[in-house]
């Protein structure tokens, strides 16, 4: 398997490169060293037709101007932190308030907006890119010098394995994810509302009007949030449930995962026959159905619009620093942070 590298653009005097990772089974993943952005995932449908199944652009300018984190690694802390404030070891920290009064996705110069160091690897049955970045003490207001490594590994089982490893020289916060928007129809032929999601989660986190967790953990039983037996994503926009309406008529919620299940998350597009199986070591996943996608730009010729992509952001629960009952995002000095999520691209009824 091979990886090629080419110039993609420049930002603040730094060259941005595009990497193309191909396997022997018809899959290709392309990504940037800017934000570890996945720009394309080419995957076969039930008839072997290979098409792109993520939202992305072909120019750096479009990412800078329009992208709501398309394909990016977000951090130091994914999700929102209330009022961009937190206390750690008796010390108060202030982060940029880049969404109204709150901090989101690591701030305007978070992991999604920096150029990472890279090294490619090519083996017989897997190939990929190793991204590394030193986030200096105080970057975007967070304490500690953090060394973070992200590896995108594509193999010949049509799995994209994303692993994250970090260490800090001071106690800090770290909670990293990939923010790809999937659309299994192929080349954005259709919205994602007719995709069927199966999610082995018994509980989700209630959100307030600023989309911050209230701290309430809600059972999915008898609600539109029950995906345990597979449901179409259309149930979000069609729902009269206050939580679906609050987030712009859809889903934008963290779901708690038990951690002991195989195939916790399965997304299927019946028309193309494409199926995405996600397995993760993370305690939660944010299901975001693109409710806030703006309509003032095009994505490779397709007008952007609500519900054109769905995010499955495997991560620790958002704003956990303000909710001690949630799994913590505190990374103690010298301790190893590790997270890993596997995205298996297959088709319905395949073995
Ligand atoms: C919106 O509320 C959503 C977030 O969950 C998402 O990450 C962002 O758009 C890109 O703010």
XYZ file of C-alpha atoms and ligand atoms in Angstrom:
362
model
C 0.000 0.000 0.000
C 1.180 3.501 -0.778
C 0.980 7.122 0.354
C 1.676 10.063 -1.942
C 2.313 13.672 -0.861
C 1.779 16.890 -2.770
C 1.562 20.627 -2.055
C -1.987 21.803 -1.304
C -1.473 25.441 -0.337
C 0.176 27.838 2.079
C -0.914 29.419 5.335
C 1.053 31.992 7.366
C 4.173 31.114 5.365
C 3.796 27.380 6.056
C 3.256 24.899 3.232
C 0.181 22.679 3.590
C 0.431 19.204 2.067
C -2.173 16.730 0.803
C -1.575 13.043 1.474
C -3.275 10.302 -0.549
C -3.490 6.868 1.082
C -4.660 4.058 -1.181
C -5.344 0.426 -0.327
C -5.710 -2.627 -2.591
C -9.502 -2.913 -2.059
C -10.789 0.218 -3.768
C -10.495 2.673 -0.862
C -8.638 5.971 -0.786
C -8.290 8.459 2.071
C -6.892 11.944 1.431
C -5.846 14.245 4.289
C -3.962 17.456 5.077
C -1.240 18.277 7.576
C -3.364 21.361 8.355
C -5.705 20.233 11.136
C -5.179 16.565 10.132
C -8.196 17.303 7.910
C -9.638 14.315 6.042
C -10.644 15.835 2.696
C -11.991 12.684 0.991
C -12.817 9.066 1.720
C -13.469 7.078 -1.456
C -15.366 3.871 -0.709
C -17.240 1.315 -2.862
C -21.016 0.858 -2.838
C -22.761 -2.523 -3.179
C -21.940 -2.578 -6.922
C -18.307 -1.588 -6.398
C -18.908 2.037 -7.474
C -16.241 4.080 -5.653
C -17.456 7.530 -4.548
C -16.578 10.131 -1.914
C -18.461 9.801 1.396
C -17.329 12.801 3.452
C -17.813 16.582 3.231
C -14.642 18.322 2.121
C -13.059 20.800 -0.273
C -10.328 20.796 -2.922
C -8.744 24.114 -1.877
C -7.269 25.495 1.347
C -9.101 28.787 0.799
C -12.474 27.029 1.000
C -11.484 25.385 4.279
C -10.392 28.727 5.716
C -13.560 30.475 4.555
C -16.368 27.946 4.977
C -15.415 24.799 6.892
C -17.290 23.979 10.128
C -14.449 21.592 11.089
C -14.984 19.340 8.017
C -12.753 16.292 8.611
C -10.575 18.009 11.199
C -9.022 16.772 14.422
C -10.454 19.065 17.108
C -8.766 19.797 20.447
C -7.164 20.283 22.955
C -10.771 19.835 24.084
C -13.554 18.811 21.692
C -16.971 20.290 22.343
C -17.918 23.295 24.416
C -16.503 24.570 27.719
C -18.917 26.872 29.579
C -17.835 30.523 29.504
C -14.334 29.411 28.477
C -13.449 29.121 32.158
C -12.260 26.271 34.327
C -10.398 25.648 37.576
C -7.650 23.067 37.911
C -5.599 22.504 41.076
C -6.931 25.757 42.492
C -5.788 27.743 39.446
C -8.301 29.500 37.150
C -7.892 29.348 33.379
C -9.547 31.487 30.709
C -9.932 30.212 27.168
C -10.981 32.138 24.047
C -14.765 32.465 23.835
C -15.063 31.537 20.165
C -18.774 30.709 20.244
C -20.831 33.426 21.942
C -19.852 33.310 25.644
C -18.392 29.812 25.423
C -15.254 28.057 24.165
C -15.651 25.397 21.455
C -13.332 22.822 19.871
C -10.088 24.036 21.391
C -10.479 27.644 20.291
C -9.811 29.526 17.023
C -6.222 28.267 16.989
C -6.968 24.773 18.202
C -5.600 21.544 16.748
C -7.897 21.951 13.690
C -6.154 25.194 12.733
C -2.460 24.385 12.967
C -0.008 22.647 10.609
C 1.212 19.352 12.063
C 4.533 17.603 11.500
C 4.072 14.412 9.454
C 5.665 11.084 8.668
C 4.170 8.583 6.227
C 4.354 4.818 6.518
C 3.710 2.190 3.863
C 3.396 -1.518 4.624
C 1.984 -4.474 2.696
C -1.458 -4.363 4.290
C -1.618 -0.900 5.831
C -0.385 2.615 5.161
C -0.977 6.031 6.578
C 0.235 9.278 8.085
C 1.553 9.980 11.552
C 0.824 13.595 12.608
C 2.579 15.186 15.571
C 2.264 18.571 17.214
C 3.731 20.293 20.274
C 1.045 22.496 21.824
C 3.011 24.950 23.979
C 2.082 25.820 27.569
C -0.690 28.425 27.513
C -1.755 27.773 23.912
C -5.421 28.817 23.637
C -5.301 29.300 27.417
C -4.626 25.673 28.381
C -1.823 24.759 30.844
C 1.076 22.487 30.028
C 3.288 21.691 27.081
C 1.374 18.915 25.327
C 2.940 16.553 22.782
C 0.164 14.991 20.732
C 0.390 12.351 18.014
C -2.457 11.304 15.693
C -2.150 8.337 13.337
C -4.427 7.687 10.333
C -3.983 4.050 9.343
C -5.825 2.594 6.330
C -5.686 -1.179 5.919
C -6.797 -3.785 3.384
C -9.936 -4.589 5.402
C -11.241 -1.137 4.414
C -10.752 0.095 7.979
C -9.532 3.580 8.831
C -8.056 3.419 12.325
C -7.498 6.783 14.022
C -5.408 6.788 17.175
C -4.483 9.714 19.425
C -1.639 9.742 21.963
C -0.689 12.680 24.184
C 1.399 13.616 27.183
C 1.690 16.876 29.157
C 4.343 18.284 31.495
C 1.598 19.799 33.696
C -1.906 18.727 34.679
C -4.190 19.884 31.848
C -7.309 18.981 29.828
C -7.238 16.773 26.722
C -10.230 15.338 24.841
C -9.625 14.926 21.105
C -11.773 13.661 18.232
C -12.127 13.707 14.447
C -14.938 15.857 13.104
C -15.655 14.209 9.745
C -19.138 14.625 8.271
C -20.165 11.347 6.639
C -22.635 11.001 3.737
C -22.778 7.381 2.489
C -24.947 8.188 -0.567
C -21.759 8.900 -2.549
C -20.645 12.307 -3.899
C -23.380 13.976 -1.802
C -26.180 12.614 -4.032
C -28.659 12.763 -1.160
C -28.969 14.150 2.374
C -28.226 11.856 5.322
C -31.807 11.780 6.641
C -32.553 8.445 4.939
C -29.458 6.898 6.509
C -30.235 4.342 9.215
C -28.277 4.611 12.470
C -27.903 1.843 15.031
C -26.325 3.168 18.246
C -25.878 0.940 21.266
C -26.456 3.670 23.830
C -29.014 3.703 26.655
C -28.480 7.338 27.662
C -27.793 10.776 26.177
C -26.821 14.101 27.720
C -29.459 16.811 27.903
C -28.330 20.153 26.444
C -29.256 23.727 27.377
C -29.998 26.585 24.983
C -26.256 27.182 24.440
C -25.837 23.466 23.560
C -23.874 22.874 26.764
C -24.649 19.756 28.840
C -27.032 20.551 31.705
C -25.612 17.598 33.664
C -28.822 15.598 33.218
C -28.300 12.100 31.836
C -31.501 10.984 30.042
C -32.646 7.433 29.201
C -33.290 6.987 25.473
C -36.252 4.605 26.168
C -39.452 5.877 24.494
C -37.689 8.918 23.005
C -36.480 9.795 19.464
C -32.960 9.213 20.861
C -33.424 5.437 20.997
C -31.288 4.088 18.140
C -30.647 0.726 19.777
C -32.633 -1.138 17.154
C -31.775 1.075 14.185
C -33.742 4.153 13.125
C -33.553 6.637 10.258
C -31.928 9.987 11.062
C -35.083 11.644 9.670
C -36.612 11.122 13.111
C -34.569 14.119 14.341
C -36.019 16.852 12.110
C -39.457 15.213 12.318
C -39.412 15.116 16.123
C -41.448 17.345 18.416
C -39.130 16.469 21.330
C -37.802 19.671 22.917
C -34.202 18.465 22.729
C -34.405 17.830 18.976
C -35.990 21.220 18.392
C -33.500 22.996 20.671
C -30.507 21.992 18.493
C -32.099 23.156 15.250
C -34.374 20.181 14.499
C -32.073 17.204 14.554
C -29.405 15.753 16.817
C -26.320 17.442 18.288
C -26.085 15.310 21.410
C -23.520 13.266 23.288
C -24.589 9.619 23.754
C -22.960 7.514 26.481
C -21.315 4.276 25.330
C -20.877 1.284 27.589
C -17.414 0.511 26.254
C -18.035 -3.239 26.266
C -19.954 -3.471 22.999
C -18.632 -4.462 19.620
C -19.969 -2.480 16.654
C -21.380 0.237 18.927
C -22.246 2.506 16.007
C -23.539 1.370 12.585
C -24.561 3.784 9.828
C -26.216 2.400 6.693
C -27.421 3.938 3.443
C -29.830 1.349 2.009
C -29.917 2.917 -1.456
C -26.148 2.643 -2.074
C -25.712 -0.332 0.221
C -22.786 1.372 2.000
C -22.349 0.567 5.672
C -20.018 2.223 8.200
C -19.256 0.333 11.400
C -17.561 2.375 14.144
C -15.805 0.881 17.147
C -14.210 3.091 19.779
C -12.564 3.041 23.191
C -14.172 6.394 23.985
C -16.954 6.737 26.587
C -19.274 8.815 24.397
C -20.078 9.921 20.870
C -21.585 13.218 19.753
C -24.207 12.604 17.054
C -24.505 15.782 14.979
C -26.797 15.741 11.957
C -25.489 18.947 10.359
C -28.430 21.029 11.605
C -26.357 24.219 11.462
C -24.744 23.717 8.038
C -24.876 27.035 6.260
C -26.262 27.330 2.707
C -23.988 30.092 1.381
C -21.320 27.908 -0.213
C -20.904 24.841 -2.407
C -19.110 21.599 -1.622
C -17.514 20.254 -4.814
C -20.466 21.638 -6.770
C -23.219 20.640 -4.331
C -24.872 23.493 -2.431
C -24.267 23.111 1.299
C -27.458 22.631 3.287
C -28.766 21.233 6.544
C -28.452 17.464 6.934
C -25.872 17.025 4.137
C -23.535 15.187 6.521
C -23.591 13.402 9.877
C -20.806 13.543 12.486
C -19.986 10.707 14.876
C -17.510 12.443 17.200
C -16.164 9.735 19.481
C -14.768 11.472 22.573
C -15.096 12.077 26.302
C -18.315 13.867 27.353
C -18.236 17.625 26.589
C -17.625 20.192 29.351
C -16.761 17.422 31.816
C -14.572 19.862 33.790
C -17.863 21.396 34.999
C -19.614 18.033 35.532
C -17.678 15.780 37.947
C -20.215 12.990 37.307
C -18.970 12.765 33.673
C -15.785 10.892 32.729
C -12.985 13.403 33.255
C -10.908 15.101 30.545
C -8.143 15.936 33.026
C -4.753 14.644 31.853
C -2.355 14.463 34.771
C 1.251 15.544 34.327
C 3.309 12.764 32.740
C 0.314 10.398 32.313
C -0.396 8.921 28.827
C -3.561 9.975 26.969
C -4.745 7.396 24.451
C -7.868 7.188 22.302
C -8.640 5.005 19.304
C -11.569 4.723 16.900
C -11.934 2.344 13.959
C -14.160 3.231 10.993
C -14.891 0.091 8.948
C -16.313 0.873 5.502
C -18.251 -2.095 4.142
C -21.572 -2.837 2.428
C -24.859 -4.359 3.571
C -25.088 -8.177 3.456
C -21.316 -8.458 2.957
C -19.543 -10.985 5.168
C -22.402 23.364 15.607
O -23.478 22.526 17.566
C -22.698 22.152 16.452
C -21.428 21.527 16.946
O -21.716 20.311 17.624
C -20.499 21.264 15.765
O -19.302 20.704 16.219
C -20.234 22.576 15.054
O -21.442 23.124 14.584
C -19.324 22.386 13.848
O -21.931 24.393 16.428
